[in-house]
Coordinates of C-alpha atoms in Angstrom, one line a residue:
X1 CA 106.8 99.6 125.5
X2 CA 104.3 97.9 123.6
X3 CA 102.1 100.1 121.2
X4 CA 100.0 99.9 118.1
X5 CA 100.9 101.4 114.9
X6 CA 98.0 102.3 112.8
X7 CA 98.6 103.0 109.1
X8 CA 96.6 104.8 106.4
X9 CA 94.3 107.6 105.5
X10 CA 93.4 110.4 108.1
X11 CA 90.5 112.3 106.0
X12 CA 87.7 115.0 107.2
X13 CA 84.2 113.7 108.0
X14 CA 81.4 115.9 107.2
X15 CA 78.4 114.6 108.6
X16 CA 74.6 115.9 108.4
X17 CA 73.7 117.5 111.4
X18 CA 70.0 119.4 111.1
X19 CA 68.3 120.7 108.3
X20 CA 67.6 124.7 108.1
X21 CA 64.9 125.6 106.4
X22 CA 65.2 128.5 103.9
X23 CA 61.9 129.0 102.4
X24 CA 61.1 126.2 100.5
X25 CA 64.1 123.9 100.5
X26 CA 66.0 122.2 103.3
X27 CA 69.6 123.0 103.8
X28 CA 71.8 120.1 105.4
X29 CA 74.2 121.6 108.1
X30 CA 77.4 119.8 108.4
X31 CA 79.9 119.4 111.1
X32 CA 83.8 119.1 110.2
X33 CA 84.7 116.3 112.0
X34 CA 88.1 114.1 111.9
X35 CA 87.9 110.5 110.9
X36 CA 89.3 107.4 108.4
X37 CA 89.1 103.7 109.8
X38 CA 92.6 104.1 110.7
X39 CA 92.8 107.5 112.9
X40 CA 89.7 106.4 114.1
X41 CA 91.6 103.5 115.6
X42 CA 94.3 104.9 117.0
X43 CA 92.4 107.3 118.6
X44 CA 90.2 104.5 120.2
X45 CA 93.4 103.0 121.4
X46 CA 94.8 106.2 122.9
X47 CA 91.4 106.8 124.9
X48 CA 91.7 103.5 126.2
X49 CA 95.1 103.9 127.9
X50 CA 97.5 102.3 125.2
X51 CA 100.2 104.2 123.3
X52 CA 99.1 104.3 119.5
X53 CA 101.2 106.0 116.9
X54 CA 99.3 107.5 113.7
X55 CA 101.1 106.5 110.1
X56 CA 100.2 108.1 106.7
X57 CA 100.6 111.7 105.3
X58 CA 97.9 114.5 105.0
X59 CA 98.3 117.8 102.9
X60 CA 99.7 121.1 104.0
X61 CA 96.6 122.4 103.7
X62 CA 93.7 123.9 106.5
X63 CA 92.3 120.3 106.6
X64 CA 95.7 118.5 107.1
X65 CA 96.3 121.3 109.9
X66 CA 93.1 120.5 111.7
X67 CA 93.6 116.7 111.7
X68 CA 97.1 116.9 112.9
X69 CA 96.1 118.8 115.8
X70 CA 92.7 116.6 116.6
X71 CA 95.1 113.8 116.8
X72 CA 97.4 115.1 119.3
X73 CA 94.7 116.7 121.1
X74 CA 93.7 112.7 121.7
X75 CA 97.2 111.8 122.9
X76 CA 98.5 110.1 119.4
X77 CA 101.7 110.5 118.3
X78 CA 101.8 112.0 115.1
X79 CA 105.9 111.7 114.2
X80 CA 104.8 109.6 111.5
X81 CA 102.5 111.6 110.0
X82 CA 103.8 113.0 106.8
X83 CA 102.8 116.2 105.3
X84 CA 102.3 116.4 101.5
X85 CA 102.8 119.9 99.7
X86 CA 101.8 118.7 96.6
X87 CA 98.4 116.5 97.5
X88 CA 95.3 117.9 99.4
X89 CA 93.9 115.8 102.2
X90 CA 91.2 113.7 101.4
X91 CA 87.7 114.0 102.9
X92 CA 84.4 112.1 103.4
X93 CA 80.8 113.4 102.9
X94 CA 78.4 111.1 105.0
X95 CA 74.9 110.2 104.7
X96 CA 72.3 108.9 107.5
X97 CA 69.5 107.3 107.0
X98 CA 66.7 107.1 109.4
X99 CA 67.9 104.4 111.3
X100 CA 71.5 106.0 111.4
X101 CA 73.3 103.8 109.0
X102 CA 76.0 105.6 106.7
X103 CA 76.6 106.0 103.3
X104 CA 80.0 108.2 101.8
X105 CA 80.8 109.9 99.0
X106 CA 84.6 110.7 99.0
X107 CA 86.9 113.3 98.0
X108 CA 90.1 111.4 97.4
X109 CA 91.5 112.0 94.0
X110 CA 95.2 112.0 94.4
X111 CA 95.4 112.8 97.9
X112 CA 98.0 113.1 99.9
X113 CA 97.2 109.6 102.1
X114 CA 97.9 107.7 98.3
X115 CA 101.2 109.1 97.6
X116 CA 103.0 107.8 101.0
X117 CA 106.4 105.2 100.3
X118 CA 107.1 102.8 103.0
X119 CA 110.5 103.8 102.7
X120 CA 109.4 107.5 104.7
X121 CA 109.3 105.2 107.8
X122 CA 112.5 103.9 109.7
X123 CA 112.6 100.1 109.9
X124 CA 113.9 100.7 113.9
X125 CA 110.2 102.0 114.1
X126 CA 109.2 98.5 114.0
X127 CA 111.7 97.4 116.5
X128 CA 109.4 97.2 119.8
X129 CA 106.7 95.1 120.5
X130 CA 103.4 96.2 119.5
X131 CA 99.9 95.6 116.8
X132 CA 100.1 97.1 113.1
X133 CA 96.8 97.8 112.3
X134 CA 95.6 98.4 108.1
X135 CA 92.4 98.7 106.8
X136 CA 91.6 97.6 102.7
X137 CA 91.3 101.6 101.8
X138 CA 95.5 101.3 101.0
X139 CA 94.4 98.5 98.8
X140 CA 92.3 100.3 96.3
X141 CA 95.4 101.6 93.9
X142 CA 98.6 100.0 93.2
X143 CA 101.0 102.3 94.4
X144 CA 99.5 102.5 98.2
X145 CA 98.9 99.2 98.2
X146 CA 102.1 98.3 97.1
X147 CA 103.3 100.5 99.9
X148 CA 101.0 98.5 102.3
X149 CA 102.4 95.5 101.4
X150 CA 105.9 96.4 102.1
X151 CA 105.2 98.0 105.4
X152 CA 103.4 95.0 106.8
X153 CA 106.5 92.7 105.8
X154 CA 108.9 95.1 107.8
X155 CA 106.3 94.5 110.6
X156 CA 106.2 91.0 110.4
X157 CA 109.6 90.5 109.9
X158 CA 110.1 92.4 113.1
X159 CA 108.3 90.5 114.9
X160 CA 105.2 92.7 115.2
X161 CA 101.2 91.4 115.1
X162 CA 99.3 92.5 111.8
X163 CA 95.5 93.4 112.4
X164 CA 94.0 93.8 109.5
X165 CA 89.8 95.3 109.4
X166 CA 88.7 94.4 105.7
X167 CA 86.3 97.6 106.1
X168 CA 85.5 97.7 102.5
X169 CA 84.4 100.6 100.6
X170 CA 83.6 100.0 97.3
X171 CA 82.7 103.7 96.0
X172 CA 86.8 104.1 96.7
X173 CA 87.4 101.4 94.1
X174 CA 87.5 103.1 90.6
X175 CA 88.1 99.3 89.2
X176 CA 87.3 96.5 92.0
X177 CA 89.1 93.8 89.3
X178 CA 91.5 93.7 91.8
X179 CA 90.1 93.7 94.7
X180 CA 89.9 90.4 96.0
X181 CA 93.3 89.5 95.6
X182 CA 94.3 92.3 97.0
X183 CA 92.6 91.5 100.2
X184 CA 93.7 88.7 100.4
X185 CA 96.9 89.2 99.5
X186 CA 97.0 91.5 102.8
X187 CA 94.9 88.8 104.7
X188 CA 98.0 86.5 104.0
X189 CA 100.4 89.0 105.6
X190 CA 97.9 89.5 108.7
X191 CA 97.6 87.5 112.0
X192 CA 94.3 88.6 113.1
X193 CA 91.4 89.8 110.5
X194 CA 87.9 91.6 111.3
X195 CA 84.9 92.1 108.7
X196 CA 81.0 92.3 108.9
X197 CA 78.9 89.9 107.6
X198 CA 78.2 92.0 104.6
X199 CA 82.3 92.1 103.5
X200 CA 82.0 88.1 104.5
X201 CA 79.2 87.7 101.9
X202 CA 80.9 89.2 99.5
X203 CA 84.3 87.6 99.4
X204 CA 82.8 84.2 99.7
X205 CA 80.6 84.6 96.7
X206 CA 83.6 86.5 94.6
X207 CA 85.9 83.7 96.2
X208 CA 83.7 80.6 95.2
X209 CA 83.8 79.2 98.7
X210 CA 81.9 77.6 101.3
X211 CA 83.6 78.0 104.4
X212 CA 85.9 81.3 103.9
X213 CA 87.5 80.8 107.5
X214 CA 88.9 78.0 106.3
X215 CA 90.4 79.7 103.4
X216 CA 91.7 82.7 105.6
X217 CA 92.8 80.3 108.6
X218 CA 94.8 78.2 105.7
X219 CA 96.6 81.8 104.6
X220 CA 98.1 82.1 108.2
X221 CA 95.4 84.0 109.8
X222 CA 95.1 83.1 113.7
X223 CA 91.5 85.2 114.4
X224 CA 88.9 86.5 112.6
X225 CA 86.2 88.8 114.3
X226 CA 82.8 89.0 112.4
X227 CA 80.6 91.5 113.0
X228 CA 77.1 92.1 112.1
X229 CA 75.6 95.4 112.7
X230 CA 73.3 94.6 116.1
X231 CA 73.7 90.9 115.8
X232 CA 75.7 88.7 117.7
X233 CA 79.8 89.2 117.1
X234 CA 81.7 86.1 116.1
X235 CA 85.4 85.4 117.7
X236 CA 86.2 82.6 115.1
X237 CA 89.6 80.8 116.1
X238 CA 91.3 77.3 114.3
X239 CA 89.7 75.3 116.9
X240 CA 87.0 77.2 118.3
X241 CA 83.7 79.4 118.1
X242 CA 83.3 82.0 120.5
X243 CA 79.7 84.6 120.2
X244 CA 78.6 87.5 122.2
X245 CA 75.7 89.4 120.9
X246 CA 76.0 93.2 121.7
X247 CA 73.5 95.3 124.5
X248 CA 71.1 97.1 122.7
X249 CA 70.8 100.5 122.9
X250 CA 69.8 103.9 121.0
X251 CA 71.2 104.4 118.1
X252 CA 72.3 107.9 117.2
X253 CA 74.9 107.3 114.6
X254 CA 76.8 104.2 113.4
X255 CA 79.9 106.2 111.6
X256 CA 82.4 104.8 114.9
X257 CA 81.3 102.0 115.9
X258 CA 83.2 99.2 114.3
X259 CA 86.4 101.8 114.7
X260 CA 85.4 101.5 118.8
X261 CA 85.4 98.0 118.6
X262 CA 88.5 97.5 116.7
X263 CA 90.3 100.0 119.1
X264 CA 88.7 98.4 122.5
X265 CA 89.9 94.7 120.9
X266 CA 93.6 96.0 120.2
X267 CA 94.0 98.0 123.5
X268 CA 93.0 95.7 125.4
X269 CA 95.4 92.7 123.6
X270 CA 98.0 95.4 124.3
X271 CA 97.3 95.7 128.2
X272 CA 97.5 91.8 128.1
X273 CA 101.1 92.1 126.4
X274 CA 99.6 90.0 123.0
X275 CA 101.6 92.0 121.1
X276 CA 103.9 89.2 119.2
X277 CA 102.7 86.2 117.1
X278 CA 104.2 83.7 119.9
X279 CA 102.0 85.7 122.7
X280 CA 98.7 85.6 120.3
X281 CA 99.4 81.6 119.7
X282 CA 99.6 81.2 123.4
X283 CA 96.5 83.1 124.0
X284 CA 94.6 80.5 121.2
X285 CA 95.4 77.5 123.3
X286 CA 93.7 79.3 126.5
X287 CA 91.6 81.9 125.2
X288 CA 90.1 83.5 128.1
X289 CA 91.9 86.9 127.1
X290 CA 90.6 87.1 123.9
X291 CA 87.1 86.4 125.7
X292 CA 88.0 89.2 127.3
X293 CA 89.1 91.5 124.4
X294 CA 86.0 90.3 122.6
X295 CA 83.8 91.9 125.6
X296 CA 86.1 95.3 125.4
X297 CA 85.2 95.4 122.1
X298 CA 81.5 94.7 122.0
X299 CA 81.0 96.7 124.5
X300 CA 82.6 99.8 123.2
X301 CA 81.1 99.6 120.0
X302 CA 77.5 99.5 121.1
X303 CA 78.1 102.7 123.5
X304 CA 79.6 104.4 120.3
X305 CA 76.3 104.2 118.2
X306 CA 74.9 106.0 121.2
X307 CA 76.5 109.6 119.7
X308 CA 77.4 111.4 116.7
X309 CA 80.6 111.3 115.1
X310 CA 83.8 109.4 114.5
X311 CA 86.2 110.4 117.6
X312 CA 83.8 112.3 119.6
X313 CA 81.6 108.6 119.7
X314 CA 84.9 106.8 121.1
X315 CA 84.6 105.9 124.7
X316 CA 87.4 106.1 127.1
X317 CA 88.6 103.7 129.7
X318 CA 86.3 104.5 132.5
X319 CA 83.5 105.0 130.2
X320 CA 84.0 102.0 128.8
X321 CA 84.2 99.6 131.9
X322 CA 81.6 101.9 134.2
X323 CA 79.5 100.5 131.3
X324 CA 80.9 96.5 131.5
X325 CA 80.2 96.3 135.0
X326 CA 76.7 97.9 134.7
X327 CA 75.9 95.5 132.0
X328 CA 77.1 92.7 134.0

């Protein structure tokens, strides 16, 4: 059966929720929540009906405990998540602004999620049909990126669709020298790629490019999704241009929206059985699918600002399309 494979960190989010007052300063209260860009995916997926499998490693330690079990409380299997004795499982300390928008500062010196091989998972694991999904946080030392590498060509080599969400967080990056070709080093092993406008900005200027579709479409790329906070989402494809701006609505907290629209965009590829490079090909020449997929995924991302938190933001399936068919 078709099912998507997400690989990389699974980290604790703790996230601002009041201030308490104790006489004259203001303590921040935060909530332990589960999250990374991957998990965050997988989870989305799961919600939404599709099988999703969770790849990376955690610690053997309280935190490692409590993300294993959030996972499987949300229906993702979790045989391929590794436990580390000797590396602590990395964690996230967000920021809001007024207007909700995040900022992290990360605990993630030598954490367990940076010391996985690619040889700890089976090459029969790639086997079925299904999506691999990365983000560019296994880029940001050699070893796991080196390990990301690998595991993508055992996808592709299997046969498997690579989605690949730039997601870019600099403050991860002790040297960003080697960034860039990094990421596009990955690009090159992916069939579909997703970035904001911001990430799009920057690799065009560090690139010295005009038109970086065209320099991602020459790599082998088949779809690019660019996203841009509230503004309208772009579906770029070879030979075509395809925009849907987003409903507007409250925003609470931003940390799990572009997760929820990544995860509504895959699951809803996978219900369509696009889950091979032939099947996404095909889709390209009619792409009323991906216009579909596109309006999963716009969707679910704006009701995800609409509450706090990674996972707890994530809308499932009837959520989701109660909310479509209102909209339409």
């Amino acid at each position: 059966m078709s099912r998507l494979l997400a690989f990389g960190e699974v980290l604790v989010d703790w996230i601002p929720l009041e201030l308490q007052r104790q006489g004259r300063l203001e303590i921040p209260i935060y909530g332990q929540f589960p999250g990374g860009a991957p998990a965050n995916v997988a989870v989305a997926v799961a919600g939404l009906g599709q099988p999703a499998y969770m790849l990376g490693q955690v610690g053997t330690d309280p935190a490692g405990d409590f993300l294993r079990d959030c996972l499987l409380r949300q229906q993702v299997n979790c045989d391929y998540l590794l436990r580390s004795e000797q590396h602590a499982t990395p964690m996230a300390f967000v920021s809001l602004d007024a207007d909700g928008e995040r900022s992290f500062t990360f605990q993630r010196s030598d954490s367990a999620d940076l010391k996985v091989k690619a040889s700890s998972f089976p090459l029969s694991l790639f086997q079925e049909p299904g999506i691999v999904h990365v983000c560019s946080n296994t880029l940001t030392e050699a070893e796991i990126a080196m390990t990301t590498m690998s595991l993508l060509a055992n996808a592709r080599q299997a046969g498997m669709l690579v989605s690949f969400d730039v997601n870019l967080r600099l403050p991860l990056w002790q040297d960003t020298s080697a960034l860039v070709k990094r990421v596009m080093a990955l690009a090159g092993l992916s069939d579909m790629l997703k970035l904001s406008q911001q990430e799009w900005d920057y690799l065009t200027e560090q690139l010295a490019v005009k038109e970086l579709d065209a320099s991602l479409f020459a790599l082998g790329v088949q779809v690019i999704l660019l996203t841009n906070g509230g503004e309208a989402v772009q579906l770029l494809l070879p030979k075509q241009r395809i925009s849907l701006t987003p409903p507007q609505l409250e925003v609470v907290d931003t940390t799990g929206a572009g997760d929820a629209f990544t995860g509504a965009w895959l699951a809803c590829l996978l219900e369509q059985n696009i889950d091979s490079l032939p099947a996404l090909k095909q889709a390209l020449v009619q792409p009323q699918a991906l216009q579909q997929a596109l309006t999963y995924a716009v969707h679910a991302g704006a009701l995800a600002v609409t509450k706090a938190g990674a996972w707890s933001a994530l809308p499932n399936a009837d959520e989701l399309n109660a909310f479509i068919q209102a909209k339409e």
